[in-house]
Structures are given as C-alpha cells and as structure tokens.
CSV table of C-alpha atoms in Angstrom, one decimal:
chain,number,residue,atom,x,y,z
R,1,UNK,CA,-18.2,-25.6,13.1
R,2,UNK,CA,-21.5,-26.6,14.1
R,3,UNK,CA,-24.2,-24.6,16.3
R,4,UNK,CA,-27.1,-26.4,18.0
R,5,UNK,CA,-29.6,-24.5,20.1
R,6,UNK,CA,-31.2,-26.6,23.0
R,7,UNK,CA,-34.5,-26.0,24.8
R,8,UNK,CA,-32.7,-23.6,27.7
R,9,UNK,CA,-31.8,-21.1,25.0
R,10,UNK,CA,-28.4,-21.1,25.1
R,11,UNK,CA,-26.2,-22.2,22.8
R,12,UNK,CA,-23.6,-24.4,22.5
R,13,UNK,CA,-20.9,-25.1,19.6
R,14,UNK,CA,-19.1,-28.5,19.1
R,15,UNK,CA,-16.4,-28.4,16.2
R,16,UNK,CA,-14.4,-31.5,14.2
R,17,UNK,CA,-11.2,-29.2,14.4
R,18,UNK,CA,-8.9,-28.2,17.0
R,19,UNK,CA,-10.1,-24.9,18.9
R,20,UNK,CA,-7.5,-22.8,17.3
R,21,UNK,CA,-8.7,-19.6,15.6
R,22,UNK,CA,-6.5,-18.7,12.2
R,23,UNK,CA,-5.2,-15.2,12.6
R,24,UNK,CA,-7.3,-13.4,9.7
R,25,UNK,CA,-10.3,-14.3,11.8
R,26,UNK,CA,-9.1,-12.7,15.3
R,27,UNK,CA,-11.9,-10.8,16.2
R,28,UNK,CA,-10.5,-7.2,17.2
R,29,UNK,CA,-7.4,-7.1,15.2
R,30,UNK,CA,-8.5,-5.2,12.2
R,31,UNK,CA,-5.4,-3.6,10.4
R,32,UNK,CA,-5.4,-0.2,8.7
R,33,UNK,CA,-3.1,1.9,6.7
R,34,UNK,CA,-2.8,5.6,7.3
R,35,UNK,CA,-4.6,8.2,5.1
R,36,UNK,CA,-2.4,8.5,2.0
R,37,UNK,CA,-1.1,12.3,1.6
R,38,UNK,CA,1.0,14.4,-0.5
R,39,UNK,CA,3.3,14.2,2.2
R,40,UNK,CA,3.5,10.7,4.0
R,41,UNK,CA,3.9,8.7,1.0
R,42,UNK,CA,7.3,7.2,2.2
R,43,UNK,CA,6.0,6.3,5.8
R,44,UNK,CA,2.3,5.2,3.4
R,45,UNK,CA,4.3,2.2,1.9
R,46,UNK,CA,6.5,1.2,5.1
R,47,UNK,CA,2.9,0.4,6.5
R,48,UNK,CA,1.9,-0.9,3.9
R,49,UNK,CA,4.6,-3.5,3.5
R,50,UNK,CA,4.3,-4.2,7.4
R,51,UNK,CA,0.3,-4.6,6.9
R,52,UNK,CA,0.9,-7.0,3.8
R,53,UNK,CA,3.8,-8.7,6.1
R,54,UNK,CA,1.1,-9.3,8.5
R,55,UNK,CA,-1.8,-10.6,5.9
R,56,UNK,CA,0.5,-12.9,4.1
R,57,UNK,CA,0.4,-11.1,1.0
R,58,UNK,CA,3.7,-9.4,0.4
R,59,UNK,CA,4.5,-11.3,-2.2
R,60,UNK,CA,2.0,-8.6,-3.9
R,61,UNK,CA,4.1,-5.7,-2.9
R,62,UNK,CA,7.3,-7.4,-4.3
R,63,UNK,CA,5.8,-7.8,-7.4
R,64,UNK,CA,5.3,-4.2,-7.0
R,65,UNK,CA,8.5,-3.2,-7.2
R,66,UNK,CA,9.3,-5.4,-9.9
R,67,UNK,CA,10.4,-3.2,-13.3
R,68,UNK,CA,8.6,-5.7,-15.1
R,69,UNK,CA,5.0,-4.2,-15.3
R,70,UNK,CA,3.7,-6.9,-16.3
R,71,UNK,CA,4.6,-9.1,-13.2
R,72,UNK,CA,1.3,-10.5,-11.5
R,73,UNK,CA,1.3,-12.9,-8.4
R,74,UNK,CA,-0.6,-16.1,-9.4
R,75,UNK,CA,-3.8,-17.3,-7.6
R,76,UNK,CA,-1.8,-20.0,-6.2
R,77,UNK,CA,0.4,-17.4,-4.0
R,78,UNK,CA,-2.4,-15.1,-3.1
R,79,UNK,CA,-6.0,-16.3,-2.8
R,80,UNK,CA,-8.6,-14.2,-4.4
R,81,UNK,CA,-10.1,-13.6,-1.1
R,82,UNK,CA,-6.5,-12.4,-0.1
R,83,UNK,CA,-6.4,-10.2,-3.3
R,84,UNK,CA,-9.9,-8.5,-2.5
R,85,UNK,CA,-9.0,-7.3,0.9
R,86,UNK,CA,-5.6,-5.8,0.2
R,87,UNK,CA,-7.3,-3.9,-2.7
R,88,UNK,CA,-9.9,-2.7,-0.1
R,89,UNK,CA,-7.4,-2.4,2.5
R,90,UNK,CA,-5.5,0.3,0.2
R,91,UNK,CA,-7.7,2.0,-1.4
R,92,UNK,CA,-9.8,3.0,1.7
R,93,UNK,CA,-6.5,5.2,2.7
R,94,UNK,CA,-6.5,6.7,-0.5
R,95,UNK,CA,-8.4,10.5,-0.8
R,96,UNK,CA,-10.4,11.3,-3.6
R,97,UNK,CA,-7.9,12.5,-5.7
R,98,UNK,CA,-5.9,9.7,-5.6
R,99,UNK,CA,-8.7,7.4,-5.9
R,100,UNK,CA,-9.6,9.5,-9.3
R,101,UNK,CA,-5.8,8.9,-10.3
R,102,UNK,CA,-6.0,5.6,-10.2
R,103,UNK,CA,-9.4,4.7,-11.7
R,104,UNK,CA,-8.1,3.3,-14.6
R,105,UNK,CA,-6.7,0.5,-12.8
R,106,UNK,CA,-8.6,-3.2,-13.1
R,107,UNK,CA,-9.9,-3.7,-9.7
R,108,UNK,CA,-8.4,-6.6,-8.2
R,109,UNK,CA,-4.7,-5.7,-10.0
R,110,UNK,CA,-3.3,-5.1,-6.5
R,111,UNK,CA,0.5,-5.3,-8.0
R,112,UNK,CA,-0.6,-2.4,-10.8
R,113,UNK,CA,-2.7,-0.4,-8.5
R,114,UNK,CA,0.3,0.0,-6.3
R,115,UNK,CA,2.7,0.7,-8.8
R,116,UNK,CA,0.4,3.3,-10.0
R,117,UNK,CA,-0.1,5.1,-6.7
R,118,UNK,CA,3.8,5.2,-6.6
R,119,UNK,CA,4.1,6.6,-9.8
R,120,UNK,CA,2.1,9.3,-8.6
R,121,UNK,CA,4.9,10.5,-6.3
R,122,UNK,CA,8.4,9.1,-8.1
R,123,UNK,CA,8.7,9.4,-11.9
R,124,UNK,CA,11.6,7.3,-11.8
R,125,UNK,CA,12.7,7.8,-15.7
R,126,UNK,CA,16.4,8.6,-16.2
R,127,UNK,CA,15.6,11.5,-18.2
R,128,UNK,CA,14.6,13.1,-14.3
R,129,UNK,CA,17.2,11.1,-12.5
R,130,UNK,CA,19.6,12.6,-14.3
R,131,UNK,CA,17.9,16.4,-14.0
R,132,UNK,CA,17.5,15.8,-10.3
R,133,UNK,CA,22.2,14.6,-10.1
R,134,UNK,CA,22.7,17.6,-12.1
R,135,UNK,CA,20.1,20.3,-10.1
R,136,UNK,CA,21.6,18.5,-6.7
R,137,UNK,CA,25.4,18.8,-8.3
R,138,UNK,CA,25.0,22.6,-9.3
R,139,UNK,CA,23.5,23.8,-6.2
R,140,UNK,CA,24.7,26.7,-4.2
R,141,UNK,CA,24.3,29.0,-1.8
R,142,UNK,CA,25.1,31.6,-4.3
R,143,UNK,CA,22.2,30.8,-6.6
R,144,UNK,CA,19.6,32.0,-3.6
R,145,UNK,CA,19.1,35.6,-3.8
R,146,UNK,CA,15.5,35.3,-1.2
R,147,UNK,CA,17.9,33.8,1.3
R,148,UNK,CA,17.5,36.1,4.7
R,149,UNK,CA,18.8,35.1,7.9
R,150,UNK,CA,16.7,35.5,11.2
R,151,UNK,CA,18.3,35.5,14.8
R,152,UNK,CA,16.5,33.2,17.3
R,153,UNK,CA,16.4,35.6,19.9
C-alpha cells in the first residue's frame, strides 16, 4: 500500500490489492489470555485453545498434547511471525513464578513451553494415576475425624 502526501496536507492512500484488511491486522481486536493462577489453570488452557483457534495457530496446542515430546509444528504450518506472538501472547499471563518455572524452555518452542506450564499442574505418570484411583477408591467418611457439621441457621 502506497501513501502519497499532496500539497493540501492531507493524505491519501491508493493500494494494488482489494481493500480488505486480513484479520491479524484489525485494529482494536487485540486478544488476551487471563492471568495464569494456581487456580484457573483448567479455564487458562480453554482460552487458550480458543485464542490459538482464533490466530490460526492451534495446530501448536495439538502438538501440545501430543505424548511425543518431541513433536514440533513445522515452519510451514505456523509462520515464525505466528510462533513469536503465541509465545508472547502466553507468557505475558504467566506470573513470575511460573515464568521462573519455565525458564529453561528455548524461546520460540511454543509446543514445549506449553507442555511445561501443564506439567506444572498434572504429573500425569501412572505411578500418581494409580495413587490418585486408589486414594479416590478408599475414601470415606469414616477416615475424617475434623469433620464438624454447622446448621445454616
């Protein structure tokens, strides 16, 4: 898009293209993900997917949630430009601590730094699957000796 300036001072813009703007450019529409706490994660990565819905880069969170580790999206899928503002877009809701947590991560590894924040908040191992069956299994209203019931009124 060209810009010419004529002797008035105001300006006027003639363009080769049709006078459609793309959607990332859509001035206004800047999307955010909520702070990241100890106890939103599961509403954290709902937005999330819906924000990477909306950017075109879901294919990122998939490969997320792939068991393979190793799993990264090629440049072909997701731009690098694409790839720089999803990392930027996720760590800006993360707090300090989580941000310190995840420092090891190469910046740009949007697939790892995800899984990474996840396994923050799910150690999903069998070894605590199987702890967390049995614990749920056993439990009782037996075992709770600082139970004490309150009326409402």
């Amino acid at each position: 898009m060209r810009t010419t300036r004529n002797t008035s001072g105001s300006s006027s813009s003639s363009s080769s293209s049709s006078s459609n703007a793309s959607p990332e450019k859509s001035s206004g529409d800047k999307l955010k993900l909520p702070k990241l706490a100890d106890d939103n994660f599961d509403v954290w990565e709902i937005q999330l997917q819906n924000v990477m819905f909306c950017e075109g880069t879901e294919a990122l969170y998939e490969a997320s949630v792939d068991p393979d580790a190793t799993t990264r999206v090629g440049d072909d899928v997701v731009s690098d430009v694409r790839r720089r503002k999803t990392w930027a877009l996720i760590t800006q809701s993360l707090d300090s601590k989580m941000i310190r947590n995840t420092a090891s991560v190469k910046r740009g590894e949007v697939e790892l730094l995800i899984r990474s924040i996840r396994n923050q908040f799910y150690r999903a191992t069998v070894a605590n699957r199987s702890y967390l069956r049995n614990k749920l299994d056993s439990c009782s209203l037996e075992d709770t000796k600082t139970l004490k019931c309150t009326s409402l009124s």
